[in-house]
mmCIF file of C-alpha atoms in Angstrom:
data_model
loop_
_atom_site.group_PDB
_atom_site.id
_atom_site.type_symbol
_atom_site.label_atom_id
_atom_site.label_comp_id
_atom_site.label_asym_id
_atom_site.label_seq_id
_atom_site.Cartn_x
_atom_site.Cartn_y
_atom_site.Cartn_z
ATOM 1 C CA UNK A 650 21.778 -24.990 24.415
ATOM 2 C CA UNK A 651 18.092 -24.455 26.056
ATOM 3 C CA UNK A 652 19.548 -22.254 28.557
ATOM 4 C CA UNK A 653 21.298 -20.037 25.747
ATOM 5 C CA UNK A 654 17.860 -19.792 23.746
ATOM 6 C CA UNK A 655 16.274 -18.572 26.458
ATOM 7 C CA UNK A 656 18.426 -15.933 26.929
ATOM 8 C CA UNK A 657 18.213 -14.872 23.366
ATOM 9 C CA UNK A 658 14.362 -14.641 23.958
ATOM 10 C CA UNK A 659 14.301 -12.194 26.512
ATOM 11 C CA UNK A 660 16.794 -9.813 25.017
ATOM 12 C CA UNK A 661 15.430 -6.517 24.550
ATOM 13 C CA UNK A 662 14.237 -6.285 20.347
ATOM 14 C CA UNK A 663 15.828 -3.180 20.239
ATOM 15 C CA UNK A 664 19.143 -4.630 21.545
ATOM 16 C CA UNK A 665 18.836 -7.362 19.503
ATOM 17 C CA UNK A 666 18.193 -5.217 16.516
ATOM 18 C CA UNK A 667 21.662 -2.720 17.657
ATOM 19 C CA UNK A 668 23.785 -5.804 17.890
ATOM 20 C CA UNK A 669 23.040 -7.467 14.536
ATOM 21 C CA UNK A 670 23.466 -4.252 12.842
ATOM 22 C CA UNK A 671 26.832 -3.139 14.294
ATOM 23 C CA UNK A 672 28.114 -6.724 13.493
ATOM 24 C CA UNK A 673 27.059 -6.189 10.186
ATOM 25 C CA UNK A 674 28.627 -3.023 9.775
ATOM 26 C CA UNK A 675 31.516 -3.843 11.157
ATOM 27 C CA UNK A 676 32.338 -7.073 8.781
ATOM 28 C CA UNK A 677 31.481 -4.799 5.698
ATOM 29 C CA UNK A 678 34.001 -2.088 6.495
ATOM 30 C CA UNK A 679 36.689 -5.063 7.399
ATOM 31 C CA UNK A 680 35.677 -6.695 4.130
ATOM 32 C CA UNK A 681 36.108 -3.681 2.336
ATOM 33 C CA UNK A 682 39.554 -3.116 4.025
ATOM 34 C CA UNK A 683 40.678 -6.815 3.070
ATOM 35 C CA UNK A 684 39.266 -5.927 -0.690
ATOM 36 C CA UNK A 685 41.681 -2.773 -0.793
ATOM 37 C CA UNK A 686 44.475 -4.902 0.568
ATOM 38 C CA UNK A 687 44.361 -8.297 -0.870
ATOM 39 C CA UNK A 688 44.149 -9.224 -4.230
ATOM 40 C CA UNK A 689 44.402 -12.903 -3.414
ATOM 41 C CA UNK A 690 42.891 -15.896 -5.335
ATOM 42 C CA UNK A 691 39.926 -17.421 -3.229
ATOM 43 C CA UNK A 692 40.073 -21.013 -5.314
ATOM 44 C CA UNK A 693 41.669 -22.939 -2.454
ATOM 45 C CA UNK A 694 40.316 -20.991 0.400
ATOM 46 C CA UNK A 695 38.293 -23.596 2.652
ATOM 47 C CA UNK A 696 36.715 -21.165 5.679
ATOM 48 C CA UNK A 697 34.475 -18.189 4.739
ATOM 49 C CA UNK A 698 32.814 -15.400 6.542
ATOM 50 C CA UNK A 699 30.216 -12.199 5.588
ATOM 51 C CA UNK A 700 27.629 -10.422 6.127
ATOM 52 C CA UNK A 701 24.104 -10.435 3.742
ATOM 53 C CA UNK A 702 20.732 -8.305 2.934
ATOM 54 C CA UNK A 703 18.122 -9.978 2.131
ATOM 55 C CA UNK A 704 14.209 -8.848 0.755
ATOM 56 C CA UNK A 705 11.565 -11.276 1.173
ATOM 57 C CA UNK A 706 7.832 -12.083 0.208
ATOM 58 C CA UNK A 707 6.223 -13.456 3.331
ATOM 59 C CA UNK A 708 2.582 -15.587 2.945
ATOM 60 C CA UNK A 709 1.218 -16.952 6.051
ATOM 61 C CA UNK A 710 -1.301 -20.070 5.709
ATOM 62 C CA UNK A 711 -3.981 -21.188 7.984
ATOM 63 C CA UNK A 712 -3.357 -24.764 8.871
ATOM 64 C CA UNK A 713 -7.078 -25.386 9.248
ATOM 65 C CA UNK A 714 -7.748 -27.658 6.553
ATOM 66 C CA UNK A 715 -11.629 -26.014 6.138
ATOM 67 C CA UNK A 716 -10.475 -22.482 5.866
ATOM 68 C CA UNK A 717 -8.604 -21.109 2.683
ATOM 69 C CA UNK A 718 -7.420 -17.893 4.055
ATOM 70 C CA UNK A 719 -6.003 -16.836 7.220
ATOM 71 C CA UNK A 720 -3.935 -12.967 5.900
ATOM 72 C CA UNK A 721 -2.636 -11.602 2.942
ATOM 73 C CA UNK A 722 1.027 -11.664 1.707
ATOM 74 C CA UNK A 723 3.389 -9.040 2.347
ATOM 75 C CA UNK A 724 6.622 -7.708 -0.358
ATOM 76 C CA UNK A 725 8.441 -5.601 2.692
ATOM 77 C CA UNK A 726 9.492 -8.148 4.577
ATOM 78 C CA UNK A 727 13.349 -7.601 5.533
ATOM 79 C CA UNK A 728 16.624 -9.360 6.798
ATOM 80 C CA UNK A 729 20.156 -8.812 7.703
ATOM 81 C CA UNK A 730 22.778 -10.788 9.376
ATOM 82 C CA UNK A 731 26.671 -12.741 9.183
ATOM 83 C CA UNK A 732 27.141 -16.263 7.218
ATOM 84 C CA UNK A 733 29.931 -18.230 7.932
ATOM 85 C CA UNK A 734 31.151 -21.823 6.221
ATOM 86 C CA UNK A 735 33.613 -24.303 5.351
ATOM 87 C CA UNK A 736 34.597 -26.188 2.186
ATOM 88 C CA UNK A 737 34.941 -29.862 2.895
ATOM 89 C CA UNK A 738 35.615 -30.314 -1.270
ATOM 90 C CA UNK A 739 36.402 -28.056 -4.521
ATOM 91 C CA UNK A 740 32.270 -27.980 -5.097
ATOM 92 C CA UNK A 741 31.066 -29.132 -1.794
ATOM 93 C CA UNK A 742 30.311 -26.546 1.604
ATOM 94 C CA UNK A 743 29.160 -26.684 4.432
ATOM 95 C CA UNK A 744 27.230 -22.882 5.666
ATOM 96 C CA UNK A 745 25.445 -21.185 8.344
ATOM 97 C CA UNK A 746 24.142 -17.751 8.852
ATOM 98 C CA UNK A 747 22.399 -15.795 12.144
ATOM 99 C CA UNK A 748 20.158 -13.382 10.276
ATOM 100 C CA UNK A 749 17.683 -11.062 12.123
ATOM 101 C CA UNK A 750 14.097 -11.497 9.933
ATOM 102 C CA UNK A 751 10.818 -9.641 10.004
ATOM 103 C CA UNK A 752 7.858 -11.357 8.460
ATOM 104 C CA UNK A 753 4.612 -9.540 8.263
ATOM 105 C CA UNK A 754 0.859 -10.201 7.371
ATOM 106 C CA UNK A 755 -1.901 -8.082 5.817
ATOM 107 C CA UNK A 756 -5.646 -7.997 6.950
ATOM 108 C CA UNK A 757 -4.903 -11.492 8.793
ATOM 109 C CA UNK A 758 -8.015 -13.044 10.806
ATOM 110 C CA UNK A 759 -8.049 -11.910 13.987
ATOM 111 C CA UNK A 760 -9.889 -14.738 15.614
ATOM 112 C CA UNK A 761 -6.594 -16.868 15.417
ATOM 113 C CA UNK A 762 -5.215 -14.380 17.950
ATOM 114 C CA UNK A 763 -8.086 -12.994 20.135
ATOM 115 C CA UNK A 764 -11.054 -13.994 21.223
ATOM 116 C CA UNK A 765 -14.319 -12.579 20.111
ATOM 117 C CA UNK A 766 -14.631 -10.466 23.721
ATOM 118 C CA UNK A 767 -11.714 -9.557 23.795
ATOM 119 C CA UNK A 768 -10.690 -5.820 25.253
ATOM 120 C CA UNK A 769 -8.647 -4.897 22.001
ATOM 121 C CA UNK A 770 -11.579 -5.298 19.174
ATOM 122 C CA UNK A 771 -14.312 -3.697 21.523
ATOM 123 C CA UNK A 772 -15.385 -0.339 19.860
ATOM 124 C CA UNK A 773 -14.545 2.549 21.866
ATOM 125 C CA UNK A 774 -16.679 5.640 21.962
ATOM 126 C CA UNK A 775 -19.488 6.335 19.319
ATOM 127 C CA UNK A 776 -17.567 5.382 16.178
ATOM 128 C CA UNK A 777 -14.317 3.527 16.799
ATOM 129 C CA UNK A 778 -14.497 0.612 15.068
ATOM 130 C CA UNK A 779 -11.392 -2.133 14.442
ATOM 131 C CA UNK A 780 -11.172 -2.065 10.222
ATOM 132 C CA UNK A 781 -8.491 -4.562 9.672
ATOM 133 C CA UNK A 782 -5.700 -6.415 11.784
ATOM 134 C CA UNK A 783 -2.168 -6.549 10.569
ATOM 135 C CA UNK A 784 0.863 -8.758 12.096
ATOM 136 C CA UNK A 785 4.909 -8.265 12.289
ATOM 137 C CA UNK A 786 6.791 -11.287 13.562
ATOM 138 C CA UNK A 787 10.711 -10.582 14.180
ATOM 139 C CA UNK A 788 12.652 -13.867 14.864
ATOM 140 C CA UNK A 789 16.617 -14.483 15.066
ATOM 141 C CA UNK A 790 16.866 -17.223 11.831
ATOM 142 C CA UNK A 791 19.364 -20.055 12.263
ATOM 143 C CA UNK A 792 19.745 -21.604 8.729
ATOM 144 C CA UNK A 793 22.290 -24.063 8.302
ATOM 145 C CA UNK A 794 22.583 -25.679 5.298
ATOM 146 C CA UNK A 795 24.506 -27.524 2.843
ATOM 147 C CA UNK A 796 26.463 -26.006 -0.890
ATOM 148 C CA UNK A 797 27.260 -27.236 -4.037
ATOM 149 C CA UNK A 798 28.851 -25.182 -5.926
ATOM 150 C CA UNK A 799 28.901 -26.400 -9.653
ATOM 151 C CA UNK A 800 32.215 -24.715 -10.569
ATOM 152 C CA UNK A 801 35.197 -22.671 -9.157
ATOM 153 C CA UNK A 802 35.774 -20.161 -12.090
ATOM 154 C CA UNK A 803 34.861 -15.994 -11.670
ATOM 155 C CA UNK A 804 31.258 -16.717 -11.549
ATOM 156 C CA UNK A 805 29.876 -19.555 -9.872
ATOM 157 C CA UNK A 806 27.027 -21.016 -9.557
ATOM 158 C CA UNK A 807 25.468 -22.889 -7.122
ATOM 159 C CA UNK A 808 23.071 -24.633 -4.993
ATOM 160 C CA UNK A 809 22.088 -25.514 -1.424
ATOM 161 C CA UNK A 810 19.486 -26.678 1.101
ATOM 162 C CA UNK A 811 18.726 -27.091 4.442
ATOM 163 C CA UNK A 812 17.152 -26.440 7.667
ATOM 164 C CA UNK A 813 15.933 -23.075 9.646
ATOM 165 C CA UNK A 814 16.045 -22.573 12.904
ATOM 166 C CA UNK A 815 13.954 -19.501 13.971
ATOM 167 C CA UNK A 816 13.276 -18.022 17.639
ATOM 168 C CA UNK A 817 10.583 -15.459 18.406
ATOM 169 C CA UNK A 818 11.848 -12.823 19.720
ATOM 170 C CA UNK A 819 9.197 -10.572 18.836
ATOM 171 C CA UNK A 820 5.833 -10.168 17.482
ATOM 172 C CA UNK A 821 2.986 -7.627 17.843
ATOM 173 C CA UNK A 822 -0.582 -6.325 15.682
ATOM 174 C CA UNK A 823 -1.272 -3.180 14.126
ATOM 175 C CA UNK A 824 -4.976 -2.877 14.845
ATOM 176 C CA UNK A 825 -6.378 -0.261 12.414
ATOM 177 C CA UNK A 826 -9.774 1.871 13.667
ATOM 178 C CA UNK A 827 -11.571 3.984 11.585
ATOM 179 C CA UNK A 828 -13.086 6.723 14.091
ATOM 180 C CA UNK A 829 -15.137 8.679 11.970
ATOM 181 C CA UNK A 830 -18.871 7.326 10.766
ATOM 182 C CA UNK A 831 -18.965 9.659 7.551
ATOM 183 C CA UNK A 832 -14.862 10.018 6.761
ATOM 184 C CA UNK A 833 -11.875 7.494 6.073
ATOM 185 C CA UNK A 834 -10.409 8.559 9.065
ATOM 186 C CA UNK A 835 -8.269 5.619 11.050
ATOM 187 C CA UNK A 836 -6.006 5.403 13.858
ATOM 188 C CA UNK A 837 -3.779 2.275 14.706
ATOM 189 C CA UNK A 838 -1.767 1.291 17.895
ATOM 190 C CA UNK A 839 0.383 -1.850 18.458
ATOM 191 C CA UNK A 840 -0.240 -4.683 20.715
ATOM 192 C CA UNK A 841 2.161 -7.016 21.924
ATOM 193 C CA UNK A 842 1.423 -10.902 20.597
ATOM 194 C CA UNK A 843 4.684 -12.644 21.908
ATOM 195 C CA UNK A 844 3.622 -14.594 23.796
ATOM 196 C CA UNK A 845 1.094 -15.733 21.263
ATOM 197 C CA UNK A 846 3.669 -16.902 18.921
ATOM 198 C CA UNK A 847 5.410 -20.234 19.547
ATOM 199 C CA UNK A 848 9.107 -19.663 20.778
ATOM 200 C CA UNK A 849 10.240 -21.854 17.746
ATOM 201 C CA UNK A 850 9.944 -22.499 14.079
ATOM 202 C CA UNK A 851 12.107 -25.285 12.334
ATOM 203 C CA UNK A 852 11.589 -25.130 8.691
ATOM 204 C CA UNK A 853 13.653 -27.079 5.069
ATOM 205 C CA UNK A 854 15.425 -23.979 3.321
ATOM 206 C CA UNK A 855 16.607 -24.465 -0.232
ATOM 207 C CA UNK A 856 18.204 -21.855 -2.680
ATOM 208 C CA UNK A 857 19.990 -21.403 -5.596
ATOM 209 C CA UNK A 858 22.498 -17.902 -6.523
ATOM 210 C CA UNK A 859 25.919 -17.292 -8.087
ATOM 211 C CA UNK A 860 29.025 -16.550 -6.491
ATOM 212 C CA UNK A 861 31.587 -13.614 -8.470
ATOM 213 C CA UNK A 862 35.302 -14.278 -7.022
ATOM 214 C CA UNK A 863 37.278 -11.228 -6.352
ATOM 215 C CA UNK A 864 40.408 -12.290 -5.254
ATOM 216 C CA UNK A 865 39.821 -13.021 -1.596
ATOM 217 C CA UNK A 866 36.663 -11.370 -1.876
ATOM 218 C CA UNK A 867 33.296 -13.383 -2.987
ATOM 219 C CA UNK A 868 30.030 -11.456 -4.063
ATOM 220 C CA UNK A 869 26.910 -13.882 -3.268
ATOM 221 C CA UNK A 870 23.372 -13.253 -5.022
ATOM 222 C CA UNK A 871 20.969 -15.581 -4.481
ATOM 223 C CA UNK A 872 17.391 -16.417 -4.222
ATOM 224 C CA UNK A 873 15.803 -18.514 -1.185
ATOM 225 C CA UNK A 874 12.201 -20.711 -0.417
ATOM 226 C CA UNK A 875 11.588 -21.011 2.777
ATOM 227 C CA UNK A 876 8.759 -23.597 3.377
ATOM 228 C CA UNK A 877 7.476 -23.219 6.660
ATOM 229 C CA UNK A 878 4.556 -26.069 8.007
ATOM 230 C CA UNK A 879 4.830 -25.996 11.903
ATOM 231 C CA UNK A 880 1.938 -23.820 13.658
ATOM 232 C CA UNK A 881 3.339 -20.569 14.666
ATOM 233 C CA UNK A 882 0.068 -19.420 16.886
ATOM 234 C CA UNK A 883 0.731 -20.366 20.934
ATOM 235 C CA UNK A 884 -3.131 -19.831 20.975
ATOM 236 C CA UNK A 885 -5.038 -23.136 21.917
ATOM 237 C CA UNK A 886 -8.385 -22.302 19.793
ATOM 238 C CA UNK A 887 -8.032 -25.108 17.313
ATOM 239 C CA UNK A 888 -6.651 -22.682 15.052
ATOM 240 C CA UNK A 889 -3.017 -21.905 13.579
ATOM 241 C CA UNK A 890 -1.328 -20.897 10.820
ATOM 242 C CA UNK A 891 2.088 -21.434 9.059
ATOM 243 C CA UNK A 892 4.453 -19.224 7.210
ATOM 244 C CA UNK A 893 6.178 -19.736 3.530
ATOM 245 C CA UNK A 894 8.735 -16.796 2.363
ATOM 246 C CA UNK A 895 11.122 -16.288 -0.736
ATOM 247 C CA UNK A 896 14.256 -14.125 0.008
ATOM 248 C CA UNK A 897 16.276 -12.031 -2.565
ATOM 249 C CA UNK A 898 19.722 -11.557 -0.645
ATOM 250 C CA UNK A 899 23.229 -10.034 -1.804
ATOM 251 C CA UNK A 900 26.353 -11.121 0.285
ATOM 252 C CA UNK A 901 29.962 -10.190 0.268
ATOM 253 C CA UNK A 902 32.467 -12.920 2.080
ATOM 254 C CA UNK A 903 35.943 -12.818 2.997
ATOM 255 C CA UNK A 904 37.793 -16.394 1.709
ATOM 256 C CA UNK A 905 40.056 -17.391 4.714
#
């Protein structure tokens, strides 16, 4: 299992990005093509698989008990993946999901990252000057979790909680100079924070949605808290920071 983390780690993001994407797109047309086929009943189906979108809030938190703020919370945040499951009961599930998830900070301290000297925040020339820090963090997210669903009529509703398992797999800084003394004029460039972020985040998951049978075809909306706690920062300053996100997502699954 180590061995096959790894491996995800060093995959190029842009690879990583291609290959979530064309598995997504691929399950929606299929889905589709079942939906135009099949106008089944999907009470007594026990395996499901899908693909979900999902829009989140991110809000990172210092874990430094003395300091109230460490960034400021983002609304752009998204995510995209497959979910797959099994019923075990009529209201009882059992589902997991590989989703591909950006969270992102605003104007986020930069001493957690760098040190006071370091290269990046050193002016260059007469007026470049760093104005404010922000921070993208791409991970592959690993939830599995368990459903109830409180009934089995058109529209169902239902519940479910859980653990995340999320692997870096990318993470870099926006660094924002303005370079004019007497205009807002500002130029940014990207640095690479990787390996600044710990490989792994494990985090409880709990949401609640509503599922709309159509025949063998489900529609999932549902809302999600993530409630993050472990230090994300690979930096050893005596400083950290945790991250907390809420996900709007719409799924469509295929009842097997």
């Amino acid at each position: 299992m180590m061995i096959f983390l790894h491996h995800l780690n060093i995959i190029n993001l842009y690879k990583m990005k291609k290959i979530l994407f064309l598995v997504f797109t691929f399950l929606v047309v299929d889905l589709c093509t079942v939906m135009s086929q099949d106008s089944g009943s999907s009470i007594d189906s026990k395996m499901f698989v899908g693909v979900k979108g999902a829009y989140g809030i991110s809000d990172f938190k210092t874990v430094v008990p003395a300091i109230t703020k460490f960034a400021d919370a983002t609304f752009d945040n998204i995510s995209y993946g497959v979910l797959f499951g099994y019923n075990l009961t009529a209201n009882i599930g059992l589902q997991g999901e590989v989703n591909y998830s950006q969270y992102s900070a605003d104007n986020i301290d930069e001493s957690y990252l760098y040190s006071p000297l370091s290269p990046a925040l050193q002016p260059s020339g007469q007026f470049s000057i760093v104005d404010h820090l922000d921070m993208d963090l791409y991970y592959i997210d690993i939830p599995v979790m368990v459903k109830y669903t409180l009934s089995k009529i058109g529209f169902s509703p239902y519940l479910y909680a859980g653990v995340n398992f999320g692997i870096n797999v990318q993470g870099n800084t926006t660094i924002v100079r303005k370079i004019s003394a007497t205009e807002a004029v500002y130029r940014d460039y990207k640095d690479d924070i990787s390996a600044r972020i710990r490989y792994n985040d494990i985090a409880p998951v709990g949401g609640i949605g509503a599922k709309m049978n159509l025949g063998s075809l489900s529609l999932l909306l549902d809302i999600r808290y993530k409630h993050g706690f472990m230090n994300q920062s690979n930096v050893d300053n005596n400083l950290g920071f945790s991250n907390k996100a809420i996900w709007g997502s719409v799924g469509l699954v295929y009842n097997l």
